[in-house]
Each structure stands twice: as C-alpha cells, then as structure tokens.
Coordinates of C-alpha atoms and ligand atoms in Angstrom, one line a residue:
M193 CA -65.2 -8.0 -208.0
T194 CA -68.7 -9.7 -208.0
S195 CA -68.7 -12.3 -210.7
Q196 CA -71.7 -13.5 -212.7
T197 CA -70.9 -16.8 -214.2
P198 CA -73.1 -18.9 -216.6
A199 CA -76.1 -20.4 -215.0
T200 CA -76.4 -23.7 -216.7
T201 CA -74.1 -25.5 -219.3
P202 CA -75.9 -27.9 -221.5
A203 CA -74.1 -31.3 -221.9
S204 CA -71.3 -31.2 -224.5
T205 CA -71.9 -33.2 -227.7
D206 CA -68.1 -33.8 -227.9
D207 CA -68.3 -37.5 -227.4
D208 CA -70.7 -38.0 -230.3
A209 CA -67.8 -37.7 -232.7
T210 CA -66.3 -40.9 -231.4
T211 CA -69.0 -42.9 -233.3
G212 CA -67.6 -41.6 -236.5
P213 CA -69.1 -39.3 -239.1
T214 CA -71.9 -40.5 -241.3
N215 CA -72.0 -37.8 -244.1
T216 CA -71.2 -39.3 -247.4
T217 CA -72.6 -36.5 -249.7
E218 CA -69.9 -35.1 -252.1
L219 CA -70.0 -31.3 -252.7
A220 CA -70.4 -32.0 -256.5
T221 CA -73.8 -33.5 -255.8
I222 CA -74.8 -30.4 -253.9
V223 CA -73.5 -28.1 -256.4
E224 CA -75.5 -30.0 -259.2
L225 CA -78.7 -29.7 -257.2
C226 CA -78.2 -26.1 -256.2
K227 CA -77.6 -25.1 -260.0
R228 CA -80.6 -27.2 -261.3
R229 CA -83.1 -25.9 -258.7
G230 CA -81.9 -22.4 -258.7
I231 CA -80.7 -22.4 -255.1
I232 CA -77.1 -21.2 -255.6
F233 CA -75.2 -20.7 -258.9
P234 CA -72.2 -19.0 -260.4
T235 CA -72.5 -15.1 -260.5
A236 CA -72.6 -13.4 -263.9
E237 CA -72.6 -16.9 -265.7
I238 CA -73.6 -15.4 -269.0
Y239 CA -70.3 -13.6 -269.0
G240 CA -68.2 -16.7 -267.9
G241 CA -68.7 -16.3 -264.2
V242 CA -66.2 -14.8 -261.6
R243 CA -64.0 -17.4 -259.8
A244 CA -65.6 -18.8 -256.8
T245 CA -68.4 -16.1 -256.7
W246 CA -72.0 -17.1 -256.3
D247 CA -75.4 -15.9 -256.5
Y248 CA -78.3 -17.0 -254.4
G249 CA -81.6 -17.7 -256.3
P250 CA -85.2 -17.7 -255.0
L251 CA -84.7 -20.8 -252.8
G252 CA -81.1 -20.0 -251.9
V253 CA -82.0 -16.6 -250.6
E254 CA -84.8 -18.0 -248.4
L255 CA -82.6 -20.8 -247.0
K256 CA -79.7 -18.6 -246.1
E257 CA -81.9 -16.0 -244.6
N258 CA -83.7 -18.7 -242.5
V259 CA -80.2 -19.8 -241.3
K260 CA -79.5 -16.2 -240.2
R261 CA -83.0 -15.8 -238.8
Q262 CA -82.4 -18.9 -236.6
W263 CA -79.1 -17.7 -235.4
W264 CA -80.6 -14.3 -234.5
R265 CA -83.6 -15.9 -232.8
T266 CA -81.2 -18.1 -230.6
M267 CA -78.5 -15.5 -230.0
V268 CA -80.6 -12.3 -229.6
Q269 CA -84.3 -12.7 -229.6
L270 CA -84.6 -15.4 -227.0
R271 CA -82.1 -13.9 -224.6
D272 CA -82.1 -10.8 -222.5
D273 CA -78.4 -10.5 -222.4
V274 CA -77.6 -10.0 -226.0
V275 CA -78.5 -7.1 -228.3
G276 CA -77.9 -6.6 -232.0
M277 CA -76.3 -4.0 -234.3
E278 CA -75.2 -3.4 -237.8
Q279 CA -71.9 -1.8 -238.7
A280 CA -71.0 -0.2 -242.0
I281 CA -69.0 -2.5 -244.4
L282 CA -66.6 0.3 -245.4
G283 CA -64.2 1.5 -242.6
P284 CA -61.3 3.7 -242.0
S285 CA -57.7 2.5 -241.7
Q286 CA -57.5 3.4 -238.0
V287 CA -60.0 0.6 -237.2
W288 CA -57.9 -2.1 -238.8
E289 CA -54.6 -0.6 -237.8
A290 CA -55.7 -0.9 -234.2
S291 CA -57.3 -4.3 -234.7
G292 CA -54.0 -5.6 -236.0
H293 CA -55.5 -6.6 -239.3
L294 CA -53.4 -4.4 -241.4
A295 CA -50.2 -5.8 -239.9
N296 CA -51.2 -9.5 -239.3
F297 CA -54.3 -10.5 -241.4
S298 CA -52.3 -12.2 -244.1
D299 CA -51.9 -15.7 -245.3
P300 CA -48.6 -17.2 -246.6
L301 CA -48.6 -17.2 -250.5
V302 CA -46.3 -19.4 -252.6
E303 CA -46.0 -19.1 -256.3
C304 CA -45.0 -21.9 -258.8
A305 CA -42.0 -20.7 -260.9
N306 CA -43.0 -23.2 -263.6
C307 CA -46.8 -22.5 -264.1
N308 CA -47.2 -19.3 -262.1
N309 CA -50.1 -20.6 -260.1
R310 CA -50.4 -19.3 -256.6
F311 CA -51.3 -21.3 -253.5
R312 CA -51.7 -20.9 -249.7
E313 CA -48.4 -22.5 -248.3
D314 CA -50.2 -23.8 -245.2
H315 CA -52.9 -25.5 -247.1
L316 CA -50.4 -27.2 -249.4
R317 CA -48.3 -28.5 -246.4
E318 CA -51.4 -29.8 -244.7
E319 CA -52.5 -31.6 -247.9
Q320 CA -49.0 -33.0 -248.7
F321 CA -47.5 -33.6 -245.3
G322 CA -50.5 -33.8 -243.1
D323 CA -49.8 -30.8 -241.0
E324 CA -49.8 -27.1 -242.0
R325 CA -46.2 -26.8 -240.7
G326 CA -45.0 -30.0 -242.2
E327 CA -41.5 -30.1 -243.5
G328 CA -40.7 -31.2 -247.1
T329 CA -40.4 -29.9 -250.7
L330 CA -43.9 -28.8 -251.9
S331 CA -45.1 -30.1 -255.2
C332 CA -47.3 -27.9 -257.4
P333 CA -50.9 -29.4 -257.5
N334 CA -51.4 -27.8 -261.0
C335 CA -48.1 -28.9 -262.9
G336 CA -46.5 -31.3 -260.4
Q337 CA -43.0 -29.4 -260.4
Q338 CA -41.4 -28.6 -257.2
K339 CA -40.4 -25.1 -258.1
F340 CA -42.0 -23.0 -255.4
G341 CA -40.2 -19.8 -254.3
D342 CA -40.2 -18.5 -250.7
A343 CA -43.6 -17.8 -249.2
R344 CA -44.6 -14.2 -248.7
N345 CA -47.3 -12.8 -246.5
F346 CA -50.3 -11.6 -248.6
N347 CA -52.9 -9.2 -246.8
L348 CA -56.4 -10.4 -247.3
M349 CA -58.1 -7.1 -246.9
F350 CA -59.9 -5.3 -249.8
K351 CA -58.9 -1.8 -250.1
T352 CA -60.8 1.0 -251.9
H353 CA -61.4 4.7 -252.0
S354 CA -64.2 6.7 -250.7
G355 CA -65.2 9.8 -252.8
P356 CA -63.7 11.1 -256.1
L357 CA -60.1 11.4 -255.1
A358 CA -58.1 8.3 -255.0
D359 CA -55.5 9.4 -252.5
D360 CA -54.0 8.2 -249.3
N361 CA -56.7 10.2 -247.3
S362 CA -59.6 8.6 -248.9
V363 CA -58.5 4.9 -248.4
V364 CA -61.2 2.8 -246.8
W365 CA -61.4 -1.1 -246.3
M366 CA -64.1 -3.5 -246.8
R367 CA -64.5 -5.3 -243.4
P368 CA -62.8 -8.7 -243.3
E369 CA -64.9 -9.6 -240.2
T370 CA -68.0 -8.2 -238.4
A371 CA -66.4 -8.4 -235.1
Q372 CA -64.6 -5.0 -234.9
G373 CA -68.0 -3.2 -235.0
M374 CA -69.0 -4.5 -231.8
F375 CA -65.7 -3.2 -230.2
V376 CA -65.5 0.2 -231.8
D377 CA -69.1 0.8 -230.8
F378 CA -69.1 -1.1 -227.5
T379 CA -69.7 2.0 -225.1
T380 CA -72.3 3.5 -227.2
V381 CA -74.3 0.2 -227.4
Q382 CA -73.7 -0.7 -223.9
R383 CA -74.9 2.7 -222.6
A384 CA -78.0 2.9 -224.9
S385 CA -79.1 -0.7 -224.1
R386 CA -78.4 -0.2 -220.5
K387 CA -76.7 -3.6 -220.4
K388 CA -74.1 -4.6 -217.9
P389 CA -71.5 -7.4 -218.4
P390 CA -72.0 -10.3 -218.8
F391 CA -73.8 -9.2 -222.0
G392 CA -73.3 -9.5 -225.7
I393 CA -73.6 -7.6 -229.1
A394 CA -74.4 -9.6 -232.1
Q395 CA -74.1 -8.8 -235.8
Q396 CA -74.6 -10.6 -239.2
G397 CA -73.6 -9.5 -242.6
K398 CA -71.2 -9.5 -245.4
S399 CA -67.4 -9.8 -245.0
F400 CA -64.7 -9.7 -247.6
R401 CA -61.4 -11.4 -247.7
N402 CA -59.1 -11.6 -250.7
E403 CA -58.5 -15.3 -250.3
I404 CA -55.5 -16.7 -252.2
T405 CA -57.4 -19.9 -252.9
P406 CA -61.1 -19.7 -252.7
G407 CA -63.1 -22.7 -253.7
N408 CA -65.2 -25.7 -252.7
F409 CA -68.3 -24.1 -253.8
I410 CA -69.5 -21.6 -251.0
F411 CA -67.1 -23.0 -248.4
R412 CA -64.5 -20.4 -249.0
T413 CA -65.4 -17.3 -251.1
R414 CA -64.0 -13.8 -251.2
E415 CA -67.4 -12.3 -250.3
F416 CA -69.2 -14.2 -247.6
E417 CA -71.6 -13.7 -244.7
Q418 CA -70.8 -14.0 -241.0
M419 CA -72.9 -14.3 -237.8
E420 CA -70.7 -13.1 -235.0
M421 CA -71.4 -12.3 -231.4
E422 CA -68.9 -10.6 -228.8
F423 CA -69.9 -11.4 -225.3
F424 CA -68.3 -9.1 -222.7
V425 CA -67.5 -10.6 -219.3
E426 CA -65.7 -9.7 -216.1
P427 CA -62.1 -10.9 -216.2
G428 CA -61.8 -14.2 -214.2
T429 CA -65.3 -15.4 -215.4
D430 CA -64.1 -15.6 -219.0
E431 CA -63.1 -19.3 -218.9
D432 CA -66.5 -20.5 -217.8
W433 CA -68.3 -18.3 -220.2
H434 CA -66.0 -19.7 -223.0
Q435 CA -67.2 -23.3 -222.3
Y436 CA -70.7 -22.2 -221.9
W437 CA -70.7 -20.6 -225.5
I438 CA -68.9 -23.8 -226.9
D439 CA -71.8 -25.9 -225.7
E440 CA -74.4 -23.5 -226.7
R441 CA -73.0 -23.2 -230.3
M442 CA -72.6 -27.1 -230.7
A443 CA -76.2 -27.4 -229.4
W444 CA -77.4 -24.9 -232.0
Y445 CA -76.2 -26.9 -235.0
A446 CA -77.5 -30.1 -233.7
D447 CA -80.9 -28.7 -232.9
L448 CA -81.3 -27.5 -236.4
G449 CA -80.6 -30.8 -237.7
I450 CA -76.9 -31.5 -238.3
R451 CA -76.3 -35.0 -237.2
P452 CA -74.1 -34.9 -234.0
E453 CA -71.7 -37.5 -235.3
N454 CA -70.7 -35.1 -238.2
L455 CA -69.9 -32.3 -235.7
R456 CA -66.9 -32.0 -233.4
I457 CA -65.1 -29.5 -231.3
R458 CA -61.4 -29.0 -232.2
E459 CA -59.0 -27.2 -229.7
H460 CA -56.4 -24.8 -231.3
L461 CA -52.8 -25.7 -230.4
D462 CA -50.7 -23.1 -228.6
D463 CA -48.8 -22.2 -231.7
E464 CA -51.9 -21.7 -233.9
L465 CA -53.7 -19.2 -231.5
S466 CA -54.3 -15.8 -232.9
H467 CA -52.3 -13.0 -231.4
Y468 CA -55.3 -11.9 -229.3
A469 CA -56.6 -15.3 -228.2
K470 CA -56.2 -17.1 -224.8
R471 CA -58.2 -20.2 -226.0
T472 CA -59.9 -21.0 -229.3
V473 CA -61.8 -24.0 -230.4
D474 CA -63.4 -24.6 -233.8
V475 CA -66.8 -26.2 -234.4
E476 CA -66.0 -28.6 -237.1
Y477 CA -68.3 -30.5 -239.7
F478 CA -67.3 -33.5 -241.6
F479 CA -67.3 -32.9 -245.4
A480 CA -67.3 -36.1 -247.4
D481 CA -64.8 -34.6 -249.9
S482 CA -61.2 -35.5 -249.1
S483 CA -60.1 -32.0 -249.8
L484 CA -62.1 -30.7 -246.9
G485 CA -62.8 -33.5 -244.5
W486 CA -63.2 -32.3 -241.0
N487 CA -63.3 -28.5 -241.5
E488 CA -64.3 -25.3 -239.5
L489 CA -67.8 -23.9 -239.4
E490 CA -67.3 -21.6 -236.6
G491 CA -64.4 -20.4 -234.4
I492 CA -65.1 -19.7 -230.6
A493 CA -62.4 -17.5 -229.1
N494 CA -61.5 -16.1 -225.8
R495 CA -60.2 -12.7 -227.1
T496 CA -59.5 -11.3 -223.6
D497 CA -59.4 -7.6 -223.4
F498 CA -57.2 -7.2 -226.4
D499 CA -59.5 -5.5 -228.8
L500 CA -61.2 -3.1 -226.3
N501 CA -57.6 -2.1 -225.1
A502 CA -56.3 -1.7 -228.6
H503 CA -59.1 0.6 -229.8
S504 CA -59.0 2.6 -226.4
E505 CA -55.3 3.2 -227.0
A506 CA -55.6 4.0 -230.7
S507 CA -58.7 6.2 -230.6
G508 CA -58.1 8.0 -227.2
T509 CA -61.5 7.0 -226.1
D510 CA -61.7 4.9 -222.9
L511 CA -63.6 1.7 -223.8
S512 CA -63.4 0.3 -220.3
Y513 CA -66.6 -0.3 -218.0
Y514 CA -67.5 1.3 -214.8
D515 CA -68.9 -1.2 -212.5
Q516 CA -71.0 1.0 -210.4
A517 CA -71.9 -1.7 -207.7
N518 CA -68.3 -2.1 -206.9
E519 CA -67.0 1.2 -207.7
E520 CA -64.3 -0.2 -210.0
R521 CA -63.4 0.3 -213.7
W522 CA -62.1 -2.6 -215.7
T523 CA -61.9 -3.7 -219.3
P524 CA -64.2 -6.6 -220.1
Y525 CA -62.9 -9.9 -221.6
V526 CA -64.7 -11.1 -224.8
I527 CA -65.8 -14.5 -225.7
E528 CA -66.5 -14.5 -229.5
P529 CA -68.6 -17.3 -231.3
A530 CA -67.8 -16.4 -235.0
A531 CA -69.8 -18.4 -237.5
G532 CA -70.1 -18.3 -241.3
A533 CA -73.7 -17.9 -242.5
T534 CA -72.8 -19.0 -246.0
R535 CA -70.7 -21.8 -244.7
A536 CA -73.4 -23.1 -242.4
T537 CA -75.9 -23.0 -245.2
L538 CA -73.6 -25.4 -247.1
A539 CA -73.3 -27.7 -244.0
F540 CA -77.1 -27.6 -243.5
L541 CA -77.7 -28.5 -247.3
I542 CA -75.2 -31.4 -247.2
D543 CA -76.4 -32.8 -244.0
A544 CA -80.0 -32.8 -245.1
Y545 CA -79.5 -34.5 -248.4
T546 CA -80.9 -37.9 -248.6
V547 CA -81.6 -40.5 -251.2
E548 CA -83.8 -43.3 -250.2
E549 CA -85.7 -46.1 -251.9
V550 CA -89.4 -46.1 -252.0
P551 CA -91.9 -48.4 -253.7
D552 CA -93.8 -46.7 -256.5
A553 CA -97.5 -47.3 -257.3
K554 CA -96.6 -50.8 -258.8
G555 CA -94.6 -51.7 -255.8
N556 CA -91.1 -51.3 -257.7
L557 CA -88.4 -49.5 -255.7
Q558 CA -87.6 -46.1 -256.8
A559 CA -84.9 -43.7 -255.7
R560 CA -86.3 -40.6 -253.9
T561 CA -84.1 -37.6 -253.2
V562 CA -85.3 -35.7 -250.2
L563 CA -83.6 -32.6 -248.6
K564 CA -84.5 -33.4 -245.0
L565 CA -83.9 -29.8 -243.8
D566 CA -85.3 -28.8 -240.5
P567 CA -88.6 -27.1 -241.3
R568 CA -87.3 -23.9 -239.8
L569 CA -84.6 -23.8 -242.6
A570 CA -86.8 -24.9 -245.5
P571 CA -87.1 -22.3 -248.1
Y572 CA -90.9 -23.1 -248.6
K573 CA -92.8 -24.4 -245.7
V574 CA -95.7 -25.6 -247.6
A575 CA -96.7 -26.0 -251.3
V576 CA -100.2 -25.8 -252.7
L577 CA -100.7 -28.3 -255.5
P578 CA -104.1 -28.4 -257.4
L579 CA -104.5 -32.0 -258.7
S580 CA -105.1 -30.7 -262.2
K581 CA -104.8 -27.5 -264.0
K582 CA -108.5 -27.6 -264.8
D583 CA -110.2 -24.3 -264.2
E584 CA -112.7 -25.8 -261.7
L585 CA -110.0 -26.4 -259.1
R586 CA -108.2 -23.1 -259.4
P587 CA -110.4 -20.7 -257.3
T588 CA -110.3 -23.2 -254.2
A589 CA -106.5 -23.9 -254.7
R590 CA -106.0 -20.1 -254.8
E591 CA -108.1 -19.6 -251.7
V592 CA -105.9 -22.1 -249.9
F593 CA -102.6 -20.5 -251.1
D594 CA -103.9 -17.0 -250.0
L595 CA -104.8 -18.5 -246.6
L596 CA -101.4 -20.1 -246.2
K597 CA -99.1 -17.3 -247.7
V598 CA -99.7 -14.9 -245.0
E599 CA -98.5 -17.3 -242.4
W600 CA -95.4 -18.9 -244.3
M601 CA -93.4 -18.8 -247.4
A602 CA -95.6 -21.0 -249.6
D603 CA -95.4 -22.1 -253.3
Y604 CA -98.4 -22.3 -255.7
D605 CA -97.5 -24.9 -258.3
E606 CA -100.0 -26.4 -260.8
T607 CA -97.9 -27.5 -263.8
Q608 CA -96.7 -31.2 -264.4
S609 CA -98.0 -34.4 -262.9
I610 CA -98.6 -34.5 -259.2
G611 CA -95.9 -37.1 -258.8
R612 CA -93.3 -34.9 -260.4
R613 CA -94.4 -31.9 -258.2
Y614 CA -94.0 -34.0 -255.1
R615 CA -90.5 -35.0 -256.2
R616 CA -89.5 -31.4 -256.8
H617 CA -90.6 -30.4 -253.4
D618 CA -89.0 -33.4 -251.7
E619 CA -85.8 -32.3 -253.4
I620 CA -86.0 -28.7 -252.3
G621 CA -86.9 -29.7 -248.7
T622 CA -90.7 -28.4 -248.5
P623 CA -92.0 -30.0 -245.4
F624 CA -95.6 -30.1 -246.6
C625 CA -97.6 -30.4 -249.8
V626 CA -101.2 -29.5 -249.9
T627 CA -103.2 -31.1 -252.6
V628 CA -106.5 -29.6 -253.7
D629 CA -108.7 -32.3 -255.6
F630 CA -112.1 -32.7 -257.0
D631 CA -113.5 -33.7 -253.8
T632 CA -112.2 -30.5 -252.1
I633 CA -114.9 -28.5 -254.0
D634 CA -117.6 -30.5 -252.1
D635 CA -116.1 -31.5 -248.7
R636 CA -113.8 -28.3 -248.2
A637 CA -110.9 -30.6 -247.3
V638 CA -107.4 -31.0 -248.8
T639 CA -104.8 -33.8 -248.6
V640 CA -101.6 -32.8 -246.6
R641 CA -98.6 -34.8 -247.5
D642 CA -95.6 -35.0 -245.0
R643 CA -92.2 -34.8 -246.8
D644 CA -90.3 -37.3 -244.7
T645 CA -93.0 -39.9 -243.9
M646 CA -95.0 -39.4 -247.2
E647 CA -98.1 -40.1 -245.1
Q648 CA -101.2 -38.2 -246.0
D649 CA -103.8 -36.7 -243.9
R650 CA -107.2 -35.3 -245.0
V651 CA -107.7 -31.9 -243.3
A652 CA -110.5 -29.5 -243.5
I653 CA -109.5 -26.1 -245.0
D654 CA -110.8 -24.3 -241.9
D655 CA -108.5 -26.4 -239.8
L656 CA -105.4 -26.2 -242.1
V657 CA -103.6 -23.3 -240.6
A658 CA -103.7 -24.7 -237.1
Y659 CA -102.8 -28.1 -238.5
L660 CA -99.7 -26.8 -240.1
A661 CA -98.8 -24.3 -237.2
A662 CA -98.6 -27.3 -234.8
R663 CA -96.1 -29.0 -237.2
L664 CA -94.0 -26.0 -238.1
P665 CA -91.9 -24.7 -235.3
R666 CA -90.7 -21.1 -235.5
Ligands
LIG755 P1 -60.5 -20.4 -242.4 O1 -59.4 -21.0 -241.4 O2 -61.5 -21.4 -242.9 O3 -59.8 -19.4 -243.3 P2 -60.9 -18.4 -240.2 O4 -60.4 -19.2 -239.1 O5 -59.9 -17.4 -240.8 O6 -61.4 -19.4 -241.4 P3 -62.7 -16.7 -238.8 O7 -61.9 -15.4 -239.0 O8 -62.6 -17.3 -237.5 O9 -62.3 -17.8 -240.0 O10 -64.2 -16.4 -239.3 C1 -65.2 -17.0 -238.6 C2 -66.0 -17.8 -239.6 O11 -66.3 -17.1 -240.8 C3 -65.4 -19.1 -240.1 O12 -65.5 -20.1 -239.1 C4 -66.1 -19.4 -241.4 O13 -67.4 -20.1 -241.1 C5 -66.4 -18.0 -241.9 N1 -65.4 -17.7 -243.0 C6 -64.2 -17.2 -242.9 N2 -63.6 -17.1 -244.0 C7 -64.5 -17.5 -244.9 C8 -64.4 -17.4 -246.3 N3 -63.5 -17.0 -247.1 N4 -65.7 -18.0 -247.0 C9 -66.7 -18.3 -246.3 N5 -66.9 -18.3 -245.0 C10 -65.7 -17.8 -244.3

C-alpha cells in the first residue's frame, strides 16, 4: 500500500497548560450578560421555560454562526481534502442499530429513594470521590441522604414516529451525533467528490441527547449543535493523522483567541475508550466554576474501521474503498475531531470576558467590561454612532451605515449618550465604533474607536471600508 501521511504537524500547545489556567470568570457572570444583552436566554420564558433549554437572540445567533463559519472555513474551505455535507436529523433504527447507539449509547442513572431526584452515577462519583469509578456510598446532592438504588443504563436517544401511525414501523430517531451521516453516505460522497483517502467529510448541525443531568448553561443541553469531521485514511497511517488533527484542532481554538493556558489535551485511559476507539483525546477548557473545572470541548478519536464495517455488514452495501493505483480494496480508518458548536461558543464567551480599570474624563478609574472576542467571532464588526440624534447628522450617519452594512454585520445606534453606547458595544465585543459628528458634514471624515485600545483615528469616509478591511480578518 502506498501511504500518504500528514505533510506538516504544527507544534503542540500541550506544554502551555503547565503554566496554569488563568480563566477566573464564573458562568453566572456570563449567564447574566447573555440575558441582559439578548445573547442567550431561557426558551419560552414567559411560560416558565424548559429546563436547560436556551434560545439565541440577535447577538447570540451571530456569535454561534461565526463560530460555525470559522470552523467550516478552517476545516472545509481552506483545504482541498475535506468536503461538506448535511444529513437529515431524523433517521431509521437500522442506522443506530449498526452504529451501536441503540445498545450502548446510555449513561448510568441512579435515583434517590428519599427525594426521587435522578443523577448520572459517574458524575456523582467524580464529584464525591474524584474519579468516575470511585468507590464509596454516594450522597444525594439534593437532600444529602445516602439512599441511592442500583444504577441502570438509560439510553440517551430521542425516539419519535414518522407519519400518522405511531407503530413499530414508523419509529425514527433524532440523531445523537452528526458523525453517522458521513459513514452512511461515505461511498456516495467519495465518488461524487472524486476524493481519495486521505480525505474528510464535514458536517455541522443539531444533535439531540436526552441527558440525565443537563445544566451549566449551554455547556450541556438536550438539544445542541456539533461540528464534526470524519477523516478517512489508509490503515497504518492512522496514528500520524490522529496526531496531526489533535495539533490542528488545538491550534484552531488558540488562533481564535482562547488563551493557550486555558486549553489542554487529555488522553483517554484504556478503560474509558469507546467500543470503537483505538485512541481518543479530549481538548479541554478550564472553566472557573468548580463543578466544571477542566472539561471537554471536543473529542478527537481514532475510530478505526469500526463504523464503515458495521454499516457495510448491516446494510449489505460494501463501504470499502477500491485503491485503483494499487489494485487493492480496503476499509479506511477514520480520525474524528468532534466538537460542540454551542459548547465552544460558551468557551469563547468566557475567555473573551474582561473587566479592566480605565480613567474617565476626570481621571477617576472606572471599571470597563469588554468582550475581547476575536473580530472574526464578534456579532457586530462595527457600529455606526451619530454623536447626537439631531436631524442634521442622520443623513451622513445613514450613508456611512449603508456603506458598511454590505461588507459586515453592522449596528446603527443613535440613542443614549455616546459613552453609554461605547460601553454597550464594548460589552458585546464590537471591534470598532464609528462616530459621525458635526465636523463630519464638512470634512467627510469620521472617528473610528478601537474596542481594545480605545484609541481613536480620524478616517475619511472614502477610506473607511479599506481602513476596516485591513483590521477585520475574515
Ligand atoms: P460529555 O462527556 O461531555 O457528555 P461526550 O464525550 O459524550 O461529551 P461526544 O459524543 O464526543 O461528547 O460529542 C462531541 C462534542 O459534542 C463534545 O465534545 C461536546 O462539545 C459536544 N456535546 C456532546 N454532548 C453535548 C451536550 N449534551 N450539550 C452540549 N454539547 C454537547
């Protein structure tokens, strides 16, 4: 077999973790900001909400879509060896039988005989004994009693019926991960895209898991979004490709602004490996809340040929690959970087949250809250702020807004004092504010304020798009 191994492997950022994490922002601070600024808030709140279910408002949907867009840009657009696809959310039982999800996709559930609250046994053991397999008698976090019955396996898949008849033949499942789409459609996509291993298929979208204990804001929800890529390689080259993707994925988070000391790689121990995995590592982020601490953002697994073989066998359709150059047929091994789009959005929000002291006009120190999001992730790239609401400024301010809105997500905001508007845009992470003042009408120039340095430049309206384009990477 000819083997194509990864060309370059960027330096691993593993060592940075030794300096210790620096994140100190608690989830509650982010939850409050998200609610107040309409970024993310409880669903159906007027009816009391639904546990651990969240809606994304005007800014939240921009932020989350930007996270997804950056992932797609890095994983698909900038490469010639990865293509995209989108699978239906509802799927037949056969897919989930073959993948092992119907039999194995379960968590151990324990119920307190005193207060009837239910918990994940492995999470309680981790919290109470420092290890998810730790021995000892568990105490109920709700009532404190030690009256748990035996754990039972609870399948996390959401089941529903397709069509008017709710019988066994109409059962369909809401996908608990996006990955299976790339296995089931492997041959169709491979042939249509004329790709040869090593190559990947990427997908983003909603997944659904009936989690026993959802919580910690959007960290763990029953409906969430994933960004997954299955990279098909020749057996024997899988270990090198696995390391390549671990390094690539760490670099992605760091490039988009997560401080390297708050990121680390955690190797799965042999006894925690999934049934299909040869090696798995997690990319972890340091959450300041003690209930989360270092926790998973993304799993990167070497899934071997398990899934393609399982679907070949169950469907009767051969999903192996014919290697024309060597006149050989083999089943590719699969390297899978599997990230959470919603969970990553949370990590980007937390890591960007900054409170700093800056002098006001009188020289007194004031606290300034700034969301130092990478400009590529910021919901608005630029805000146009007429200095006053007076009619004479409006035509020019609207002209500037019209100029910018075709290039970037821009906000037009003329209410409240200019200071308050700057603070609002600092707090939602807008990289640039453009102020239109009374001089603008004569000199056709505006003041551009930088979110991070608060420095101001006077820029001609004619040069404004070029000025911002030079400072707003795609
Ligand atoms: P966990 O151990 O946190 O339950 P997992 O190992 O089961 O996660 P994977 O199946 O590897 O997760 O899914 C890949 C990614 O999808 C995770 O790293 C995470 O970012 C995201 N994810 C998984 N479950 C959820 C959830 N319930 N809510 C939000 N994101 C999730």
